[in-house]
Amino acid sequence: MLPLVLLAACSIDPETTLETVHLTEQTVIDAFDAHDVQGIMRSYADDAVVITAGAEPQVGSAAIRAAFEKTLADPGLTMEFTPGPAWAGKSGELAVTTGTTRYTTRAEDGEPHVVTMNNQTVWHKATDTKSRVAGLGWKIVSVYNIAQDAAAGS
C-alpha cells in the first residue's frame, strides 16, 4: 500500500501544468508578434524538431532559428493564434498544446496572402538550472504544422 501512496504523492494536477504551459506559449506568441527571434528561441529545447508538411524538418536550435529569421524578415508578417485542445501528463513533465495559426503576408502585388496552419506542440518541463532560474519552466521539443487546405485533402 505504501508504494501506491508514494506514487499518488508524485502526481501533479494536469490543469495546473497546462496553466504554466499556456503562459509560456503566450511568451512565444508575444515574441513572434515582436519579430523577436531570440525571445522565441528561449522556449525551444536545443534538440527540438519542427515539422511542417511540404518542407524539410528543422532539427535543432540552429535550423529552427534560421527558419524564424527568414520568416520574420518580412516586416508585414502578422500572426493570429487560436488555441485548441491541450492536455498534460499527471507527472507534470509533459504537455501537448494544439491550435490554429493564421499567417498573413503581402504578396509581390501587394495583395494579402493568408496561410492557415493547424499545429501541435509538445512541451517538456525544463530540467537545466539555467532555464529554471530564468523562469523558463517549459521547453518546446517538437512542433507539427499542416496547412488547413492540406489537412482537408487528407
Short mmCIF file of C-alpha atoms in Angstrom, two decimals:
data_model
loop_
_atom_site.label_atom_id
_atom_site.label_comp_id
_atom_site.label_asym_id
_atom_site.label_seq_id
_atom_site.Cartn_x
_atom_site.Cartn_y
_atom_site.Cartn_z
CA MET A 1 0.00 0.00 0.00
CA LEU A 2 2.86 2.40 0.77
CA PRO A 3 4.14 2.40 -2.86
CA LEU A 4 0.69 3.48 -4.07
CA VAL A 5 0.59 6.32 -1.56
CA LEU A 6 4.05 7.46 -2.64
CA LEU A 7 3.07 7.24 -6.32
CA ALA A 8 -0.05 9.32 -5.70
CA ALA A 9 2.07 11.95 -3.97
CA CYS A 10 4.10 12.34 -7.20
CA SER A 11 1.01 13.17 -9.26
CA ILE A 12 0.62 16.79 -10.33
CA ASP A 13 -2.66 18.40 -11.36
CA PRO A 14 -2.66 18.48 -15.20
CA GLU A 15 -4.71 21.70 -15.22
CA THR A 16 -2.05 23.47 -13.16
CA THR A 17 0.58 22.20 -15.57
CA LEU A 18 -1.42 23.49 -18.55
CA GLU A 19 -1.77 26.93 -16.97
CA THR A 20 2.01 27.31 -16.82
CA VAL A 21 2.47 25.86 -20.32
CA HIS A 22 -0.08 28.32 -21.74
CA LEU A 23 1.79 31.19 -20.08
CA THR A 24 4.99 30.04 -21.77
CA GLU A 25 3.12 29.60 -25.06
CA GLN A 26 1.95 33.21 -24.79
CA THR A 27 5.55 34.42 -24.39
CA VAL A 28 6.39 32.68 -27.69
CA ILE A 29 3.40 34.35 -29.39
CA ASP A 30 4.39 37.75 -27.98
CA ALA A 31 7.98 37.28 -29.20
CA PHE A 32 6.70 36.28 -32.66
CA ASP A 33 4.49 39.38 -32.80
CA ALA A 34 7.53 41.49 -31.87
CA HIS A 35 9.65 39.69 -34.52
CA ASP A 36 12.00 38.73 -31.65
CA VAL A 37 13.81 35.57 -32.74
CA GLN A 38 15.83 35.36 -29.51
CA GLY A 39 12.64 35.60 -27.48
CA ILE A 40 11.10 32.76 -29.47
CA MET A 41 14.18 30.57 -29.20
CA ARG A 42 14.28 30.81 -25.39
CA SER A 43 11.35 28.39 -25.32
CA TYR A 44 12.82 25.79 -27.69
CA ALA A 45 14.90 22.85 -26.49
CA ASP A 46 18.34 22.65 -28.11
CA ASP A 47 17.33 19.41 -29.86
CA ALA A 48 13.79 20.45 -30.80
CA VAL A 49 12.24 19.43 -34.12
CA VAL A 50 9.79 21.46 -36.23
CA ILE A 51 7.94 19.58 -38.94
CA THR A 52 5.85 21.44 -41.49
CA ALA A 53 4.06 19.50 -44.21
CA GLY A 54 5.77 20.00 -47.55
CA ALA A 55 9.04 21.30 -46.07
CA GLU A 56 12.24 19.79 -44.76
CA PRO A 57 12.18 19.19 -40.99
CA GLN A 58 14.10 21.72 -38.92
CA VAL A 59 16.16 19.79 -36.40
CA GLY A 60 17.99 21.57 -33.61
CA SER A 61 18.05 25.15 -32.46
CA ALA A 62 20.32 26.43 -35.27
CA ALA A 63 17.96 25.21 -38.01
CA ILE A 64 14.88 26.45 -36.17
CA ARG A 65 16.49 29.84 -35.53
CA ALA A 66 17.40 30.19 -39.23
CA ALA A 67 13.82 29.41 -40.25
CA PHE A 68 12.43 32.02 -37.84
CA GLU A 69 14.98 34.60 -39.00
CA LYS A 70 13.87 34.06 -42.61
CA THR A 71 10.17 34.11 -41.74
CA LEU A 72 10.37 37.19 -39.52
CA ALA A 73 12.42 39.13 -42.07
CA ASP A 74 9.05 40.02 -43.63
CA PRO A 75 8.08 43.23 -41.79
CA GLY A 76 4.45 42.84 -42.87
CA LEU A 77 4.02 39.36 -41.40
CA THR A 78 1.23 39.02 -38.86
CA MET A 79 0.02 36.01 -36.93
CA GLU A 80 -3.27 35.18 -35.22
CA PHE A 81 -3.22 32.14 -32.92
CA THR A 82 -6.36 30.37 -31.74
CA PRO A 83 -5.71 27.77 -29.03
CA GLY A 84 -7.19 24.30 -29.39
CA PRO A 85 -7.41 21.34 -27.04
CA ALA A 86 -4.45 20.70 -24.74
CA TRP A 87 -3.51 18.01 -22.28
CA ALA A 88 -0.78 17.29 -19.75
CA GLY A 89 0.60 14.21 -18.07
CA LYS A 90 -0.01 13.63 -14.38
CA SER A 91 3.76 13.52 -13.91
CA GLY A 92 3.91 17.25 -14.62
CA GLU A 93 6.76 16.63 -17.08
CA LEU A 94 4.98 16.61 -20.46
CA ALA A 95 2.21 18.62 -22.12
CA VAL A 96 0.71 18.94 -25.59
CA THR A 97 -0.99 22.03 -26.98
CA THR A 98 -2.83 22.41 -30.26
CA GLY A 99 -4.10 25.37 -32.16
CA THR A 100 -4.73 27.10 -35.43
CA THR A 101 -2.40 29.83 -36.64
CA ARG A 102 -3.28 32.25 -39.40
CA TYR A 103 -0.27 33.92 -41.03
CA THR A 104 -0.78 36.96 -43.27
CA THR A 105 1.91 38.38 -45.53
CA ARG A 106 1.87 40.65 -48.57
CA ALA A 107 2.39 39.11 -51.98
CA GLU A 108 4.58 40.90 -54.53
CA ASP A 109 1.46 42.54 -56.00
CA GLY A 110 0.60 43.98 -52.57
CA GLU A 111 -2.36 41.70 -52.00
CA PRO A 112 -2.62 39.86 -48.69
CA HIS A 113 -1.56 36.22 -48.73
CA VAL A 114 -3.04 34.12 -45.93
CA VAL A 115 -1.93 30.66 -44.82
CA THR A 116 -3.79 28.92 -42.01
CA MET A 117 -1.98 26.10 -40.22
CA ASN A 118 -3.13 23.51 -37.71
CA ASN A 119 -0.40 22.76 -35.21
CA GLN A 120 0.50 20.54 -32.32
CA THR A 121 3.29 21.41 -29.90
CA VAL A 122 4.91 19.02 -27.45
CA TRP A 123 6.36 20.63 -24.31
CA HIS A 124 8.73 19.12 -21.76
CA LYS A 125 9.49 20.51 -18.34
CA ALA A 126 12.93 22.13 -18.40
CA THR A 127 15.46 20.32 -16.26
CA ASP A 128 18.54 22.51 -16.71
CA THR A 129 19.28 25.02 -13.97
CA LYS A 130 19.84 27.92 -16.37
CA SER A 131 16.31 27.61 -17.79
CA ARG A 132 14.70 27.13 -14.41
CA VAL A 133 16.47 30.16 -12.89
CA ALA A 134 15.43 32.28 -15.89
CA GLY A 135 11.80 31.30 -15.27
CA LEU A 136 11.64 29.15 -18.38
CA GLY A 137 9.97 26.12 -16.88
CA TRP A 138 8.87 24.59 -20.19
CA LYS A 139 10.65 23.88 -23.47
CA ILE A 140 9.22 23.05 -26.87
CA VAL A 141 10.56 19.69 -28.02
CA SER A 142 8.51 19.32 -31.20
CA VAL A 143 6.06 21.22 -33.36
CA TYR A 144 3.96 19.71 -36.15
CA ASN A 145 2.32 22.06 -38.68
CA ILE A 146 -0.02 21.32 -41.56
CA ALA A 147 -1.85 23.81 -43.77
CA GLN A 148 -5.61 23.58 -43.39
CA ASP A 149 -6.04 23.08 -47.14
CA ALA A 150 -3.64 20.13 -46.98
CA ALA A 151 -5.38 18.77 -43.86
CA ALA A 152 -8.77 18.87 -45.61
CA GLY A 153 -7.42 16.90 -48.55
CA SER A 154 -6.03 14.03 -46.50
#
